[in-house]
Coordinates of C-alpha atoms and ligand atoms in Angstrom, one line a residue:
X241 CA 100.6 -6.0 -33.5
X242 CA 101.0 -9.5 -34.8
X243 CA 103.5 -11.3 -32.6
X244 CA 104.4 -14.7 -34.0
X245 CA 107.8 -14.8 -32.3
X246 CA 108.7 -18.1 -30.6
X247 CA 110.4 -16.1 -27.8
X248 CA 107.0 -15.1 -26.3
X249 CA 104.9 -17.2 -23.9
X250 CA 102.3 -19.4 -25.5
X251 CA 99.3 -17.5 -24.3
X252 CA 100.8 -14.3 -25.6
X253 CA 101.3 -15.9 -29.0
X254 CA 97.8 -17.4 -29.1
X255 CA 96.4 -13.9 -28.3
X256 CA 98.2 -12.1 -31.0
X257 CA 99.3 -14.3 -33.8
X258 CA 97.8 -14.6 -37.3
X259 CA 96.6 -11.2 -38.2
X260 CA 97.9 -7.7 -37.8
X261 CA 95.0 -5.4 -36.7
X262 CA 96.6 -2.4 -38.4
X263 CA 96.3 -4.2 -41.8
X264 CA 92.6 -3.6 -41.4
X265 CA 91.8 -0.2 -39.9
X266 CA 93.0 -1.3 -36.4
X267 CA 90.1 -3.7 -35.8
X268 CA 91.4 -6.3 -33.4
X269 CA 90.0 -9.3 -35.3
X270 CA 90.4 -9.9 -39.1
X271 CA 87.4 -9.6 -41.4
X272 CA 85.3 -12.6 -42.2
X273 CA 85.6 -12.6 -46.0
X274 CA 82.8 -14.3 -47.8
X275 CA 84.3 -14.8 -51.3
X276 CA 84.1 -16.6 -54.5
X277 CA 84.9 -13.8 -57.1
X278 CA 87.9 -11.5 -56.6
X279 CA 88.1 -8.6 -59.1
X280 CA 91.2 -7.7 -61.0
X281 CA 92.1 -4.1 -61.9
X282 CA 92.9 -4.9 -65.6
X283 CA 93.3 -7.7 -68.1
X284 CA 97.1 -8.0 -67.8
X285 CA 96.9 -8.5 -64.0
X286 CA 94.1 -10.9 -64.6
X287 CA 96.1 -12.9 -67.2
X288 CA 99.2 -13.1 -65.0
X289 CA 97.1 -13.6 -61.8
X290 CA 99.7 -11.2 -60.3
X291 CA 97.7 -10.1 -57.3
X292 CA 97.6 -11.6 -53.8
X293 CA 94.1 -13.0 -53.9
X294 CA 92.8 -14.6 -57.1
X295 CA 89.7 -16.7 -56.2
X296 CA 87.9 -17.7 -53.0
X297 CA 89.1 -21.3 -53.1
X298 CA 92.7 -20.2 -53.1
X299 CA 92.7 -18.2 -49.8
X300 CA 91.3 -15.0 -48.3
X301 CA 92.5 -12.7 -45.5
X302 CA 90.4 -14.8 -43.1
X303 CA 92.0 -18.1 -44.1
X304 CA 95.4 -16.5 -44.2
X305 CA 95.0 -15.3 -40.6
X306 CA 94.3 -18.8 -39.3
X307 CA 97.0 -20.4 -41.5
X308 CA 99.6 -17.9 -40.3
X309 CA 98.6 -18.5 -36.6
X310 CA 98.9 -22.3 -37.1
X311 CA 102.2 -21.9 -38.9
X312 CA 103.5 -19.9 -36.0
X313 CA 102.4 -22.7 -33.6
X314 CA 103.6 -25.6 -35.7
X315 CA 106.9 -24.0 -37.0
X316 CA 105.6 -25.0 -40.5
X317 CA 106.3 -23.6 -44.0
X318 CA 102.6 -23.5 -44.8
X319 CA 99.2 -24.6 -43.7
X320 CA 96.1 -25.5 -45.6
X321 CA 92.6 -25.3 -44.0
X322 CA 90.0 -27.9 -44.9
X323 CA 86.4 -28.5 -43.9
X324 CA 86.9 -31.2 -41.3
X325 CA 89.6 -33.1 -39.3
X326 CA 88.9 -36.1 -41.5
X327 CA 89.7 -34.0 -44.6
X328 CA 92.9 -33.0 -42.9
X329 CA 93.8 -36.7 -43.0
X330 CA 92.6 -37.6 -46.5
X331 CA 93.9 -34.6 -48.4
X332 CA 97.6 -35.1 -47.5
X333 CA 97.3 -38.8 -48.2
X334 CA 96.0 -38.1 -51.6
X335 CA 98.7 -35.5 -52.1
X336 CA 101.6 -37.9 -51.5
X337 CA 100.4 -41.4 -52.6
X338 CA 100.0 -42.9 -56.0
X339 CA 99.1 -46.3 -57.4
X340 CA 101.8 -48.9 -56.5
X341 CA 102.9 -47.0 -53.4
X342 CA 103.0 -48.6 -49.9
X343 CA 101.8 -46.8 -46.7
X344 CA 102.5 -47.8 -43.1
X345 CA 99.7 -46.7 -40.8
X346 CA 99.8 -47.1 -37.0
X347 CA 97.2 -49.8 -36.0
X348 CA 95.8 -47.6 -33.2
X349 CA 94.8 -44.9 -35.7
X350 CA 91.5 -42.9 -35.6
X351 CA 89.0 -45.3 -37.2
X352 CA 87.8 -43.1 -40.1
X353 CA 91.5 -42.8 -41.2
X354 CA 91.7 -46.6 -41.4
X355 CA 88.4 -46.7 -43.3
X356 CA 89.7 -44.2 -45.8
X357 CA 92.9 -46.3 -46.3
X358 CA 91.0 -49.6 -46.5
X359 CA 88.5 -48.3 -49.0
X360 CA 89.7 -45.4 -51.2
X361 CA 93.5 -45.8 -50.9
X362 CA 93.2 -49.5 -51.7
X363 CA 90.8 -48.8 -54.6
X364 CA 93.4 -46.4 -56.0
X365 CA 96.0 -49.1 -55.9
X366 CA 97.9 -48.2 -52.7
X367 CA 99.2 -51.0 -50.6
X368 CA 98.1 -50.4 -47.0
X369 CA 99.8 -52.0 -44.0
X370 CA 99.2 -51.4 -40.3
X371 CA 102.0 -51.4 -37.7
X372 CA 102.4 -51.7 -33.9
X373 CA 102.2 -48.3 -32.1
X374 CA 105.3 -49.5 -30.2
X375 CA 107.4 -50.2 -33.4
X376 CA 109.7 -47.3 -32.8
X377 CA 113.0 -47.7 -34.7
X378 CA 111.9 -51.2 -35.5
X379 CA 109.7 -49.8 -38.2
X380 CA 112.7 -50.0 -40.5
X381 CA 112.1 -53.7 -41.0
X382 CA 108.6 -52.9 -42.4
X383 CA 109.7 -50.2 -44.8
X384 CA 109.8 -51.3 -48.4
X385 CA 111.3 -49.7 -51.5
X386 CA 107.8 -48.4 -52.4
X387 CA 106.9 -47.1 -48.9
X388 CA 106.0 -43.4 -49.5
X389 CA 104.3 -42.5 -46.3
X390 CA 104.5 -43.5 -42.6
X391 CA 101.4 -42.3 -40.8
X392 CA 101.6 -41.8 -37.1
X393 CA 99.1 -40.7 -34.4
X394 CA 100.2 -40.2 -30.9
X395 CA 98.9 -40.5 -28.2
X396 CA 96.7 -43.0 -30.0
X397 CA 93.0 -42.9 -30.5
X398 CA 91.1 -44.5 -27.6
X399 CA 94.0 -46.5 -26.2
X400 CA 96.6 -43.7 -25.8
X401 CA 99.8 -45.6 -26.8
X402 CA 102.6 -43.1 -27.3
X403 CA 104.8 -43.6 -30.4
X404 CA 108.6 -43.0 -30.6
X405 CA 108.0 -40.4 -33.3
X406 CA 111.7 -39.2 -33.6
X407 CA 112.9 -42.9 -34.1
X408 CA 110.1 -43.6 -36.7
X409 CA 110.9 -40.3 -38.6
X410 CA 114.6 -41.2 -38.7
X411 CA 114.0 -44.7 -40.1
X412 CA 111.4 -43.4 -42.6
X413 CA 113.7 -40.6 -43.9
X414 CA 116.6 -43.0 -44.5
X415 CA 114.6 -44.4 -47.4
X416 CA 113.0 -41.2 -48.5
X417 CA 109.5 -41.9 -47.1
X418 CA 107.6 -39.0 -45.6
X419 CA 106.1 -38.9 -42.1
X420 CA 102.6 -37.6 -41.3
X421 CA 101.3 -37.2 -37.8
X422 CA 97.7 -36.8 -36.6
X423 CA 98.6 -34.5 -33.7
X424 CA 95.0 -33.6 -32.7
X425 CA 95.3 -35.1 -29.2
X426 CA 98.3 -33.0 -28.0
X427 CA 97.7 -29.9 -30.1
X428 CA 100.8 -27.9 -31.2
X429 CA 100.9 -26.5 -27.6
X430 CA 102.0 -29.8 -26.1
X431 CA 103.8 -31.4 -29.1
X432 CA 105.3 -29.8 -32.2
X433 CA 105.6 -32.7 -34.7
X434 CA 108.0 -30.9 -37.2
X435 CA 110.5 -30.4 -34.4
X436 CA 110.6 -34.2 -34.0
X437 CA 111.2 -35.0 -37.6
X438 CA 107.6 -35.2 -38.9
X439 CA 107.0 -33.7 -42.4
X440 CA 103.2 -33.1 -42.2
X441 CA 101.3 -32.3 -39.1
X442 CA 97.5 -32.9 -39.1
X443 CA 94.9 -31.4 -36.8
X444 CA 91.2 -31.8 -36.3
X445 CA 90.7 -28.2 -35.3
X446 CA 87.2 -29.3 -34.5
X447 CA 88.5 -30.4 -31.1
X448 CA 90.5 -28.0 -28.9
X449 CA 91.1 -25.1 -31.3
X450 CA 87.3 -24.7 -31.9
X451 CA 86.6 -25.8 -28.4
X452 CA 82.8 -25.5 -28.4
X453 CA 81.4 -28.6 -30.2
X454 CA 79.9 -26.3 -32.9
X455 CA 82.4 -26.3 -35.7
X456 CA 84.1 -28.8 -38.0
X457 CA 87.5 -27.8 -39.4
X458 CA 91.0 -29.3 -40.2
X459 CA 94.4 -27.9 -40.6
X460 CA 97.4 -29.5 -42.4
X461 CA 100.9 -28.0 -41.9
X462 CA 103.9 -28.9 -43.9
X463 CA 107.7 -28.4 -43.8
X464 CA 109.4 -26.6 -46.6
X465 CA 110.0 -29.9 -48.6
X466 CA 106.4 -30.9 -48.6
X467 CA 104.6 -27.6 -48.7
X468 CA 104.4 -27.2 -52.5
X469 CA 102.9 -30.6 -53.2
X470 CA 100.4 -30.3 -50.3
X471 CA 99.3 -26.9 -51.4
X472 CA 98.9 -27.8 -55.1
X473 CA 96.7 -30.8 -54.2
X474 CA 94.6 -28.6 -52.0
X475 CA 94.0 -26.2 -54.9
X476 CA 93.4 -29.1 -57.3
X477 CA 90.8 -30.6 -55.0
X478 CA 89.0 -27.4 -54.2
X479 CA 88.3 -28.5 -50.6
X480 CA 88.4 -25.1 -49.0
X481 CA 86.6 -24.4 -45.7
X482 CA 83.8 -21.8 -45.2
X483 CA 84.9 -18.4 -43.8
X484 CA 82.6 -18.4 -40.7
X485 CA 84.1 -21.8 -39.6
X486 CA 87.6 -20.6 -40.2
X487 CA 86.9 -17.4 -38.1
X488 CA 85.4 -19.5 -35.3
X489 CA 88.6 -21.5 -35.0
X490 CA 90.8 -18.4 -35.0
X491 CA 88.5 -17.1 -32.2
X492 CA 88.9 -20.4 -30.4
X493 CA 92.7 -20.3 -30.6
X494 CA 92.8 -17.1 -28.5
X495 CA 91.6 -19.0 -25.5
X496 CA 92.9 -22.5 -26.3
X497 CA 95.9 -22.3 -23.9
X498 CA 93.7 -21.4 -20.9
X499 CA 91.1 -24.0 -21.8
X500 CA 93.6 -26.7 -22.4
X501 CA 95.3 -26.0 -19.1
X502 CA 92.0 -26.5 -17.3
X503 CA 91.2 -29.7 -19.3
X504 CA 94.6 -31.0 -18.5
X505 CA 94.4 -30.4 -14.8
X506 CA 90.8 -31.8 -14.4
X507 CA 91.6 -34.9 -16.5
X508 CA 94.7 -35.7 -14.6
X509 CA 93.0 -35.2 -11.3
X510 CA 90.1 -37.5 -12.3
X511 CA 92.5 -40.1 -13.9
X512 CA 94.7 -40.3 -10.8
X513 CA 91.6 -40.7 -8.6
X514 CA 90.2 -43.4 -10.9
X515 CA 93.3 -45.5 -10.5
X516 CA 92.2 -46.3 -6.9
X517 CA 88.5 -46.8 -7.6
X518 CA 86.9 -50.3 -7.3
X519 CA 85.7 -51.6 -10.6
X520 CA 88.5 -49.9 -12.6
X521 CA 91.2 -52.3 -13.9
X522 CA 93.3 -49.7 -15.6
X523 CA 93.4 -46.0 -16.6
X524 CA 94.9 -45.4 -20.0
X525 CA 96.4 -41.8 -19.7
X526 CA 100.0 -41.2 -20.9
X527 CA 100.7 -38.6 -18.2
X528 CA 100.2 -41.2 -15.4
X529 CA 103.4 -42.8 -14.2
X530 CA 101.6 -46.2 -14.4
X531 CA 101.2 -45.8 -18.2
X532 CA 103.6 -48.2 -20.1
X533 CA 104.7 -45.4 -22.4
X534 CA 105.0 -42.7 -19.8
X535 CA 108.8 -42.3 -20.2
X536 CA 108.5 -41.6 -24.0
X537 CA 105.5 -39.3 -23.3
X538 CA 107.6 -37.4 -20.8
X539 CA 110.6 -37.1 -23.1
X540 CA 108.6 -35.7 -26.0
X541 CA 105.4 -34.0 -24.8
X542 CA 105.0 -30.9 -22.6
X543 CA 101.4 -31.5 -21.5
X544 CA 98.4 -33.7 -21.8
X545 CA 94.8 -32.9 -22.8
X546 CA 91.4 -33.9 -21.5
X547 CA 90.8 -37.3 -22.9
X548 CA 91.8 -40.8 -21.6
X549 CA 90.2 -44.2 -21.3
X550 CA 89.3 -46.5 -18.4
X551 CA 89.3 -50.3 -18.5
X552 CA 86.5 -51.8 -16.3
X553 CA 87.5 -54.7 -14.1
X554 CA 85.9 -57.6 -15.9
X555 CA 82.5 -57.7 -17.6
X556 CA 81.5 -57.0 -21.1
X557 CA 79.1 -54.9 -23.1
X558 CA 76.3 -55.1 -20.4
X559 CA 78.6 -53.4 -17.8
X560 CA 79.9 -50.9 -20.4
X561 CA 76.4 -49.9 -21.3
X562 CA 75.2 -49.8 -17.7
X563 CA 78.1 -47.4 -16.9
X564 CA 77.2 -45.1 -19.8
X565 CA 73.5 -45.1 -19.2
X566 CA 74.0 -44.1 -15.6
X567 CA 75.8 -40.9 -16.5
X568 CA 74.0 -37.6 -15.9
X569 CA 76.6 -34.9 -16.8
X570 CA 78.7 -36.8 -19.3
X571 CA 76.9 -36.8 -22.7
X572 CA 77.1 -39.9 -24.9
X573 CA 78.5 -38.5 -28.1
X574 CA 81.4 -38.6 -30.5
X575 CA 84.2 -36.0 -30.8
X576 CA 86.0 -34.3 -28.0
X577 CA 87.8 -31.0 -27.2
X578 CA 84.6 -29.1 -26.4
X579 CA 83.7 -27.5 -23.1
X580 CA 81.4 -30.3 -22.1
X581 CA 82.2 -33.8 -20.8
X582 CA 81.5 -36.8 -23.0
X583 CA 81.8 -40.6 -22.8
X584 CA 81.9 -43.2 -25.5
X585 CA 82.2 -47.0 -25.6
X586 CA 85.6 -48.0 -27.2
X587 CA 85.5 -50.6 -30.0
X588 CA 88.8 -52.3 -30.8
X589 CA 87.4 -54.9 -33.3
X590 CA 89.0 -53.2 -36.3
X591 CA 92.5 -53.5 -34.9
X592 CA 95.0 -56.1 -36.1
X593 CA 97.9 -55.4 -33.7
X594 CA 97.0 -53.0 -30.9
X595 CA 93.9 -54.8 -29.6
X596 CA 94.9 -55.7 -26.0
X597 CA 94.1 -58.0 -24.2
X598 CA 92.3 -55.8 -21.7
X599 CA 90.7 -57.0 -18.5
X600 CA 87.3 -55.6 -19.4
X601 CA 85.4 -53.2 -21.6
X602 CA 86.9 -49.8 -22.4
X603 CA 85.2 -46.4 -22.0
X604 CA 86.7 -43.2 -23.3
X605 CA 86.1 -40.0 -21.3
X606 CA 86.5 -36.5 -22.5
X607 CA 86.8 -34.3 -19.5
X608 CA 85.2 -30.9 -20.1
X609 CA 85.4 -27.6 -18.2
X610 CA 82.8 -28.5 -15.5
X611 CA 83.7 -28.8 -11.8
X612 CA 85.8 -31.9 -11.1
X613 CA 83.8 -32.9 -8.0
X614 CA 80.6 -33.1 -10.1
X615 CA 82.3 -35.2 -12.7
X616 CA 83.7 -37.6 -10.1
X617 CA 80.2 -38.0 -8.7
X618 CA 78.9 -38.8 -12.2
X619 CA 81.6 -41.3 -12.8
X620 CA 80.9 -43.0 -9.5
X621 CA 77.2 -43.4 -10.6
X622 CA 78.6 -45.1 -13.7
X623 CA 80.9 -47.4 -11.8
X624 CA 78.1 -48.4 -9.3
X625 CA 75.8 -49.2 -12.2
X626 CA 78.4 -51.3 -13.9
X627 CA 79.1 -53.2 -10.7
X628 CA 75.4 -53.9 -10.3
X629 CA 74.8 -54.9 -14.0
Ligands
PLP203 C1 92.4 -38.1 -33.8 C2 91.4 -37.6 -34.7 N1 91.7 -37.2 -35.9 C3 90.8 -36.7 -36.7 C4 89.5 -36.6 -36.4 C5 88.5 -36.1 -37.4 O1 88.0 -34.8 -37.0 P1 86.5 -34.3 -37.6 O2 85.5 -34.8 -36.6 O3 86.7 -32.8 -37.6 O4 86.4 -34.9 -38.9 C6 89.1 -37.0 -35.1 C7 87.7 -36.9 -34.7 O5 87.2 -37.4 -33.7 C8 90.1 -37.5 -34.2 O6 89.7 -38.0 -33.0

């Protein structure tokens, strides 16, 4: 039974949404359809394309199962599935921007989003401007007659500022701009962008939905106003995802609630403990009462995930590298949302507004599913090495 109803608990919905087993002989999981060609029964059906599936780039029962599951979580009119989280950012931007348009992008955005805007969007004649993550309703003063898109990401990449998304959406809609949000950090379990006025919700499903550091995938979900244009661009660009990856993410969704709950608890426990550790100037985690945006986070979000950053007390790159090199359990690697803990040095040199000042170098931690006491011992090794560097 496919149960997409919002009245059910989140883990029930994650376990059953997307596909109806009885549509496919009762098998619990949907088939992984490897497809380019789809056959038509006769020439007139072919000419009219009047059957549900027409070609592999335009959807299969496998992609439909994941898209329906995401729609149920996001409350969206439709979802496209693309080959990476970065494609989930670039495809909607290409769908809604033309030469001469202006886009406002939050300054604390994921770096490759900024790179896409600074290179390809600019080359295509789009005017790109970055704004303060704390702009809130004040974004109205930056909106121009040609502003078509306001791009948000909250909590922010690496520094975890929380944006006042409802206030931004209200200001953007007054002049007809549309609002996009990279909601990868919270997942639709802890924040539903469309309920807060966002038009397009973006996810790197590579992270928590996939959950095992072995798949790249992105989803883009639109409200009824934006769905047609998003979907047409997706078909025009032919940027469909491979069936095995789509299936892996649907598989990951079934356990995402349980995993996220564990990530959340472990990360909060470690973040709280770190606030009292020598050598740590600040912990940048929006669910901590000490976080400057905690009140907005508490108003809008129903949970936090497994990533946050720490600011070392003084020092520079030498201390940052000493910390990272001392770690034995945390791997040094990009991405997050998998079962294993990771650490990366944070670089803020690309920012124009949200760049600090901070008391020392920043390190981003992704707290995996390992035992908290082991992770704390590993972090202590890092702090001791930084102090000795
Ligand atoms: C906030 C955010 N959005 C998008 C992406 C891109 O995802 P992918 O690695 O699947 O391209 C990432 C990856 O780290 C991310 O952190």
